[in-house]
Amino acid sequence: MKRLTRALLAILLAAALVGAGGYVWFQSWLEAPGPARQDTVVLIPRGSSVSGIAQRLVDAGVVDHARLLQLAVWQGGLAAALKAGEYQFGPGDSPRAVLERIAAGRVLVRRLTIPEGQTSAEIRRLVEAAEAMTGAWPAEAIPEGSLLPETYHYVYGDSRPELVARMRKARDELLAELWGKRASGLPLADQGQAVILASIVEAETPLAAERPRVAGVYLNRLKRGMRLQADPTVAYGITRGEKELDRPLSRDDLARASPWNTYTSDGLPPTPINHPGRASLAAALQPESHDFLFFVADGKGGHLFAQTYEQHLRNVAAYRASQRR
């Protein structure tokens, strides 16, 4: 009897040791680096089962054992916590880190950058090409200047109409804020005219520091009843913003009547010619105060400014000379 008791005790002890060893090994597996050697994106659809999620992670090379991962989910009581979505896992993420990310719903956040000065047609192409989004570009026309160029964040399944609505709301909120802080005495009747001016400034110079000065030139011309003579408005009248004009403007272009041709029409054009960014909107409403009426490219990315036409002609001659050199 004593021998039997000792044998049973030995068996139980061995089982306990095996169980303890297995538990230690399992915990070690949970904390050990996973097999992924690079960033890996995995989509977990809505309604996925625990086994389905585990298999997707194995197929993607994020973890190396589906059954062990399922065991970890049940042991941790995470079955109801796992969330659908698109996840990005880093190289060597452990099985525990993988499960914690999914349970916390830390989905992959994507970025879409809308450059300043894009037209509606150009923004449409960017939004339609954005990965992991749903829905089509809105059916209604998107007026030039109604969206704010920025970097927007979105997640898998966000819709394109919702993103466009966010762009429009961001523009409206920024414009209202800047309009409330506008300089006094501006020859702008409303916010719409401010956006039109900002779009011209946006098209004229890529230098943020130069935009308040360029805005000041056009505002000075408006106050004096001078035509704006802005080349980008002429180009927009030709292309309607569908594409960039792939040639220099000709004398015929400058003489051709168009609502957007500020060489032949007085005042501002009827609509913006692009979607201006934050800096250009601010420049239109807080312009630099000066007496400049003309400017021309300096050949280095900026512009030369002049108060008189005679000074302007000298600047033009200097620019042409630099181009020849």
Tab-separated table of C-alpha atoms in Angstrom:
chain	number	residue	atom	x	y	z
A	1	MET	CA	0.000	0.000	0.000
A	2	LYS	CA	2.806	2.334	0.879
A	3	ARG	CA	4.505	1.536	-2.397
A	4	LEU	CA	1.278	2.337	-4.323
A	5	THR	CA	0.869	5.610	-2.480
A	6	ARG	CA	4.441	6.579	-3.242
A	7	ALA	CA	3.953	5.691	-6.895
A	8	LEU	CA	0.793	7.799	-7.148
A	9	LEU	CA	2.538	10.714	-5.481
A	10	ALA	CA	5.413	10.373	-7.898
A	11	ILE	CA	3.018	10.408	-10.859
A	12	LEU	CA	1.172	13.478	-9.556
A	13	LEU	CA	4.439	15.268	-8.908
A	14	ALA	CA	5.670	14.473	-12.395
A	15	ALA	CA	2.387	15.720	-13.895
A	16	ALA	CA	2.634	18.895	-11.857
A	17	LEU	CA	6.194	19.448	-12.987
A	18	VAL	CA	5.209	18.862	-16.612
A	19	GLY	CA	2.253	21.210	-16.233
A	20	ALA	CA	4.373	23.859	-14.597
A	21	GLY	CA	6.998	23.462	-17.276
A	22	GLY	CA	4.366	23.748	-19.981
A	23	TYR	CA	2.919	26.862	-18.413
A	24	VAL	CA	6.351	28.471	-18.174
A	25	TRP	CA	7.068	27.556	-21.802
A	26	PHE	CA	3.705	28.937	-22.927
A	27	GLN	CA	4.288	32.228	-21.113
A	28	SER	CA	7.736	32.410	-22.660
A	29	TRP	CA	6.199	31.919	-26.129
A	30	LEU	CA	3.725	34.735	-25.489
A	31	GLU	CA	6.558	37.163	-24.676
A	32	ALA	CA	9.064	35.976	-27.282
A	33	PRO	CA	9.604	37.972	-30.524
A	34	GLY	CA	7.289	36.896	-33.310
A	35	PRO	CA	8.381	35.752	-36.789
A	36	ALA	CA	7.683	39.007	-38.673
A	37	ARG	CA	10.819	40.647	-40.057
A	38	GLN	CA	9.170	43.817	-41.350
A	39	ASP	CA	6.082	45.955	-40.771
A	40	THR	CA	3.061	43.852	-41.676
A	41	VAL	CA	-0.504	45.011	-42.237
A	42	VAL	CA	-3.361	42.614	-41.486
A	43	LEU	CA	-7.059	43.258	-42.066
A	44	ILE	CA	-9.450	41.653	-39.585
A	45	PRO	CA	-12.973	41.750	-41.061
A	46	ARG	CA	-16.065	42.311	-38.968
A	47	GLY	CA	-17.514	39.103	-37.561
A	48	SER	CA	-14.208	37.219	-37.586
A	49	SER	CA	-13.985	34.308	-35.158
A	50	VAL	CA	-11.067	33.831	-32.791
A	51	SER	CA	-9.807	30.940	-34.923
A	52	GLY	CA	-10.205	33.054	-38.061
A	53	ILE	CA	-8.219	35.914	-36.546
A	54	ALA	CA	-5.471	33.567	-35.402
A	55	GLN	CA	-5.192	31.985	-38.834
A	56	ARG	CA	-5.006	35.369	-40.567
A	57	LEU	CA	-2.129	36.362	-38.289
A	58	VAL	CA	-0.327	33.097	-39.002
A	59	ASP	CA	-0.890	33.436	-42.772
A	60	ALA	CA	0.534	36.973	-42.637
A	61	GLY	CA	3.620	35.779	-40.762
A	62	VAL	CA	2.894	37.798	-37.621
A	63	VAL	CA	2.620	34.795	-35.265
A	64	ASP	CA	3.760	31.217	-35.771
A	65	HIS	CA	1.088	29.088	-34.083
A	66	ALA	CA	-2.675	29.579	-34.453
A	67	ARG	CA	-3.724	27.113	-31.734
A	68	LEU	CA	-1.419	28.648	-29.137
A	69	LEU	CA	-2.742	32.105	-29.993
A	70	GLN	CA	-6.309	30.891	-29.539
A	71	LEU	CA	-5.308	29.447	-26.162
A	72	ALA	CA	-3.857	32.824	-25.187
A	73	VAL	CA	-7.130	34.542	-26.168
A	74	TRP	CA	-9.238	32.186	-24.038
A	75	GLN	CA	-6.792	32.238	-21.126
A	76	GLY	CA	-6.799	36.043	-21.110
A	77	GLY	CA	-10.568	36.349	-21.564
A	78	LEU	CA	-10.019	38.438	-24.708
A	79	ALA	CA	-12.457	36.729	-27.071
A	80	ALA	CA	-15.096	39.470	-26.799
A	81	ALA	CA	-12.495	42.259	-26.800
A	82	LEU	CA	-10.887	41.579	-30.179
A	83	LYS	CA	-11.888	44.310	-32.646
A	84	ALA	CA	-12.180	44.344	-36.406
A	85	GLY	CA	-10.028	46.703	-38.399
A	86	GLU	CA	-6.732	47.142	-40.196
A	87	TYR	CA	-3.672	46.660	-37.999
A	88	GLN	CA	0.027	47.206	-38.551
A	89	PHE	CA	2.452	45.045	-36.607
A	90	GLY	CA	6.141	45.751	-36.263
A	91	PRO	CA	9.082	43.392	-36.784
A	92	GLY	CA	9.313	40.883	-33.956
A	93	ASP	CA	6.097	41.906	-32.201
A	94	SER	CA	5.372	39.221	-29.603
A	95	PRO	CA	2.081	37.273	-29.614
A	96	ARG	CA	1.069	39.121	-26.447
A	97	ALA	CA	1.765	42.520	-28.073
A	98	VAL	CA	-0.222	41.454	-31.134
A	99	LEU	CA	-3.248	40.471	-29.047
A	100	GLU	CA	-3.061	43.604	-26.904
A	101	ARG	CA	-3.060	45.810	-30.020
A	102	ILE	CA	-6.137	44.084	-31.452
A	103	ALA	CA	-7.974	44.086	-28.113
A	104	ALA	CA	-7.251	47.809	-27.675
A	105	GLY	CA	-8.426	48.563	-31.228
A	106	ARG	CA	-5.220	50.418	-32.118
A	107	VAL	CA	-5.897	50.252	-35.836
A	108	LEU	CA	-3.591	51.522	-38.557
A	109	VAL	CA	-4.082	55.256	-39.153
A	110	ARG	CA	-3.440	56.259	-42.761
A	111	ARG	CA	-2.482	59.703	-44.063
A	112	LEU	CA	-3.570	61.581	-47.170
A	113	THR	CA	-1.789	64.844	-47.944
A	114	ILE	CA	-3.613	67.378	-50.122
A	115	PRO	CA	-0.993	69.853	-51.395
A	116	GLU	CA	-1.799	73.553	-51.335
A	117	GLY	CA	-3.009	75.012	-54.599
A	118	GLN	CA	-4.620	71.860	-56.004
A	119	THR	CA	-7.785	72.236	-58.053
A	120	SER	CA	-10.948	70.231	-57.419
A	121	ALA	CA	-10.081	67.903	-60.302
A	122	GLU	CA	-6.616	67.264	-58.873
A	123	ILE	CA	-7.915	66.653	-55.341
A	124	ARG	CA	-10.518	64.284	-56.716
A	125	ARG	CA	-7.803	62.182	-58.336
A	126	LEU	CA	-5.859	62.033	-55.052
A	127	VAL	CA	-8.906	61.036	-53.000
A	128	GLU	CA	-10.057	58.423	-55.511
A	129	ALA	CA	-6.571	56.866	-55.467
A	130	ALA	CA	-6.423	56.738	-51.644
A	131	GLU	CA	-6.201	53.139	-50.448
A	132	ALA	CA	-8.572	51.506	-47.964
A	133	MET	CA	-11.368	54.044	-48.422
A	134	THR	CA	-14.962	53.356	-49.417
A	135	GLY	CA	-17.510	55.283	-51.449
A	136	ALA	CA	-17.180	57.507	-54.484
A	137	TRP	CA	-16.232	61.162	-54.834
A	138	PRO	CA	-19.381	63.248	-54.213
A	139	ALA	CA	-21.648	63.538	-57.231
A	140	GLU	CA	-22.218	67.263	-56.747
A	141	ALA	CA	-19.630	69.719	-58.009
A	142	ILE	CA	-16.995	70.751	-55.450
A	143	PRO	CA	-16.374	74.493	-55.936
A	144	GLU	CA	-12.776	75.627	-56.161
A	145	GLY	CA	-11.565	77.034	-52.865
A	146	SER	CA	-14.113	75.197	-50.717
A	147	LEU	CA	-11.691	72.594	-49.305
A	148	LEU	CA	-8.663	73.075	-47.055
A	149	PRO	CA	-5.409	71.491	-48.239
A	150	GLU	CA	-3.916	69.648	-45.264
A	151	THR	CA	-2.746	66.187	-44.234
A	152	TYR	CA	-5.811	64.198	-43.243
A	153	HIS	CA	-5.822	60.982	-41.223
A	154	TYR	CA	-8.260	58.155	-41.843
A	155	VAL	CA	-8.694	54.457	-41.116
A	156	TYR	CA	-9.745	51.484	-43.200
A	157	GLY	CA	-13.370	51.784	-44.277
A	158	ASP	CA	-13.701	55.569	-43.912
A	159	SER	CA	-15.689	57.005	-46.805
A	160	ARG	CA	-14.576	59.494	-49.416
A	161	PRO	CA	-17.686	61.685	-49.016
A	162	GLU	CA	-16.969	61.909	-45.268
A	163	LEU	CA	-13.368	62.944	-45.966
A	164	VAL	CA	-14.501	65.650	-48.394
A	165	ALA	CA	-16.954	66.899	-45.751
A	166	ARG	CA	-14.076	67.113	-43.255
A	167	MET	CA	-12.020	69.129	-45.746
A	168	ARG	CA	-14.908	71.515	-46.293
A	169	LYS	CA	-15.556	71.928	-42.568
A	170	ALA	CA	-11.863	72.600	-41.924
A	171	ARG	CA	-11.838	75.295	-44.618
A	172	ASP	CA	-15.018	76.932	-43.285
A	173	GLU	CA	-13.738	77.007	-39.704
A	174	LEU	CA	-10.336	78.398	-40.667
A	175	LEU	CA	-11.822	81.026	-42.982
A	176	ALA	CA	-14.272	82.206	-40.319
A	177	GLU	CA	-11.404	82.527	-37.828
A	178	LEU	CA	-9.157	84.439	-40.241
A	179	TRP	CA	-12.001	86.669	-41.458
A	180	GLY	CA	-12.618	87.761	-37.896
A	181	LYS	CA	-8.967	88.822	-37.623
A	182	ARG	CA	-8.735	90.514	-41.047
A	183	ALA	CA	-6.933	93.812	-41.496
A	184	SER	CA	-9.080	96.918	-41.754
A	185	GLY	CA	-9.744	98.641	-45.055
A	186	LEU	CA	-9.430	95.603	-47.306
A	187	PRO	CA	-11.215	95.989	-50.685
A	188	LEU	CA	-12.882	92.596	-50.211
A	189	ALA	CA	-16.656	92.447	-49.981
A	190	ASP	CA	-16.933	89.033	-48.314
A	191	GLN	CA	-15.198	85.800	-47.423
A	192	GLY	CA	-15.694	84.481	-50.944
A	193	GLN	CA	-13.583	87.277	-52.407
A	194	ALA	CA	-10.913	86.589	-49.797
A	195	VAL	CA	-10.682	82.984	-51.001
A	196	ILE	CA	-10.454	84.122	-54.637
A	197	LEU	CA	-7.545	86.423	-53.787
A	198	ALA	CA	-5.880	83.720	-51.687
A	199	SER	CA	-6.077	81.268	-54.590
A	200	ILE	CA	-4.252	83.737	-56.850
A	201	VAL	CA	-1.583	84.303	-54.205
A	202	GLU	CA	-1.244	80.523	-53.825
A	203	ALA	CA	-0.636	80.126	-57.551
A	204	GLU	CA	1.840	82.993	-57.780
A	205	THR	CA	4.462	82.011	-55.204
A	206	PRO	CA	5.563	78.844	-53.436
A	207	LEU	CA	7.264	80.881	-50.708
A	208	ALA	CA	5.115	81.256	-47.589
A	209	ALA	CA	7.122	84.274	-46.430
A	210	GLU	CA	6.427	86.058	-49.744
A	211	ARG	CA	2.670	85.536	-49.818
A	212	PRO	CA	1.656	88.531	-47.652
A	213	ARG	CA	3.693	90.781	-49.978
A	214	VAL	CA	2.123	89.306	-53.117
A	215	ALA	CA	-1.333	89.702	-51.559
A	216	GLY	CA	-0.467	93.335	-50.817
A	217	VAL	CA	0.371	93.942	-54.481
A	218	TYR	CA	-3.020	92.692	-55.678
A	219	LEU	CA	-4.891	94.575	-52.970
A	220	ASN	CA	-3.052	97.784	-53.933
A	221	ARG	CA	-4.093	97.254	-57.538
A	222	LEU	CA	-7.714	96.620	-56.529
A	223	LYS	CA	-7.768	99.835	-54.488
A	224	ARG	CA	-6.447	101.793	-57.466
A	225	GLY	CA	-8.841	100.220	-59.949
A	226	MET	CA	-5.990	98.542	-61.822
A	227	ARG	CA	-6.482	95.187	-63.473
A	228	LEU	CA	-4.786	92.365	-61.596
A	229	GLN	CA	-3.017	90.922	-64.659
A	230	ALA	CA	-2.374	87.624	-62.894
A	231	ASP	CA	-1.080	84.944	-65.244
A	232	PRO	CA	-2.475	81.994	-63.206
A	233	THR	CA	-6.027	83.263	-63.701
A	234	VAL	CA	-5.523	83.237	-67.472
A	235	ALA	CA	-4.227	79.680	-67.341
A	236	TYR	CA	-7.220	78.586	-65.265
A	237	GLY	CA	-9.573	80.111	-67.822
A	238	ILE	CA	-7.992	77.856	-70.435
A	239	THR	CA	-7.858	74.576	-68.506
A	240	ARG	CA	-10.708	75.113	-65.974
A	241	GLY	CA	-8.453	73.384	-63.475
A	242	GLU	CA	-8.635	69.961	-65.138
A	243	LYS	CA	-4.865	69.924	-65.613
A	244	GLU	CA	-1.841	72.178	-65.547
A	245	LEU	CA	-1.228	74.246	-68.655
A	246	ASP	CA	1.695	72.491	-70.329
A	247	ARG	CA	3.000	75.513	-72.213
A	248	PRO	CA	3.844	79.155	-71.554
A	249	LEU	CA	1.062	81.699	-71.935
A	250	SER	CA	1.032	83.418	-75.327
A	251	ARG	CA	0.071	86.954	-76.270
A	252	ASP	CA	-3.125	85.533	-77.734
A	253	ASP	CA	-3.901	83.895	-74.376
A	254	LEU	CA	-3.489	87.215	-72.557
A	255	ALA	CA	-5.737	88.979	-75.066
A	256	ARG	CA	-8.488	86.324	-75.186
A	257	ALA	CA	-11.597	87.400	-73.269
A	258	SER	CA	-12.555	85.120	-70.386
A	259	PRO	CA	-14.214	85.672	-66.997
A	260	TRP	CA	-10.911	84.478	-65.455
A	261	ASN	CA	-8.650	86.601	-67.660
A	262	THR	CA	-7.593	89.402	-65.323
A	263	TYR	CA	-5.778	91.101	-68.227
A	264	THR	CA	-9.095	91.744	-70.009
A	265	SER	CA	-11.524	91.824	-67.029
A	266	ASP	CA	-11.638	94.219	-64.095
A	267	GLY	CA	-11.448	93.134	-60.483
A	268	LEU	CA	-11.274	89.604	-59.143
A	269	PRO	CA	-12.256	86.599	-61.274
A	270	PRO	CA	-15.668	85.030	-60.572
A	271	THR	CA	-14.308	82.009	-58.650
A	272	PRO	CA	-11.129	80.839	-56.967
A	273	ILE	CA	-8.672	79.113	-59.299
A	274	ASN	CA	-7.574	76.436	-56.802
A	275	HIS	CA	-7.894	75.458	-53.147
A	276	PRO	CA	-5.546	77.812	-51.243
A	277	GLY	CA	-3.806	76.700	-48.086
A	278	ARG	CA	-3.658	78.209	-44.632
A	279	ALA	CA	-0.726	80.552	-45.362
A	280	SER	CA	-2.316	82.038	-48.492
A	281	LEU	CA	-5.692	82.562	-46.796
A	282	ALA	CA	-3.922	84.321	-43.929
A	283	ALA	CA	-1.897	86.430	-46.382
A	284	ALA	CA	-5.035	87.600	-48.211
A	285	LEU	CA	-6.595	88.787	-44.948
A	286	GLN	CA	-3.431	90.017	-43.225
A	287	PRO	CA	-1.387	91.353	-46.159
A	288	GLU	CA	1.888	93.202	-45.966
A	289	SER	CA	1.393	96.961	-46.087
A	290	HIS	CA	3.525	98.515	-48.843
A	291	ASP	CA	3.341	100.512	-52.087
A	292	PHE	CA	4.336	97.807	-54.541
A	293	LEU	CA	2.172	97.426	-57.665
A	294	PHE	CA	4.254	95.020	-59.762
A	295	PHE	CA	6.349	91.909	-59.360
A	296	VAL	CA	8.260	89.511	-61.564
A	297	ALA	CA	10.149	86.270	-60.957
A	298	ASP	CA	13.761	86.675	-59.845
A	299	GLY	CA	14.909	83.377	-61.342
A	300	LYS	CA	15.663	81.916	-57.904
A	301	GLY	CA	12.169	80.882	-56.818
A	302	GLY	CA	11.129	84.293	-55.489
A	303	HIS	CA	10.099	87.636	-56.978
A	304	LEU	CA	11.329	91.185	-57.516
A	305	PHE	CA	8.819	93.878	-56.491
A	306	ALA	CA	8.405	97.396	-57.845
A	307	GLN	CA	6.397	100.495	-56.998
A	308	THR	CA	6.464	101.976	-60.519
A	309	TYR	CA	6.198	100.563	-64.000
A	310	GLU	CA	9.661	101.861	-64.828
A	311	GLN	CA	11.145	99.929	-61.899
A	312	HIS	CA	9.167	96.902	-62.980
A	313	LEU	CA	10.613	97.053	-66.509
A	314	ARG	CA	14.134	97.136	-65.043
A	315	ASN	CA	13.293	94.074	-62.930
A	316	VAL	CA	11.936	92.292	-65.990
A	317	ALA	CA	15.130	93.079	-67.901
A	318	ALA	CA	17.214	91.768	-64.993
A	319	TYR	CA	15.169	88.571	-64.894
A	320	ARG	CA	15.547	87.993	-68.641
A	321	ALA	CA	19.275	88.605	-68.386
A	322	SER	CA	19.562	86.060	-65.604
A	323	GLN	CA	17.636	83.561	-67.724
A	324	ARG	CA	20.032	84.090	-70.634
A	325	ARG	CA	23.012	83.567	-68.327
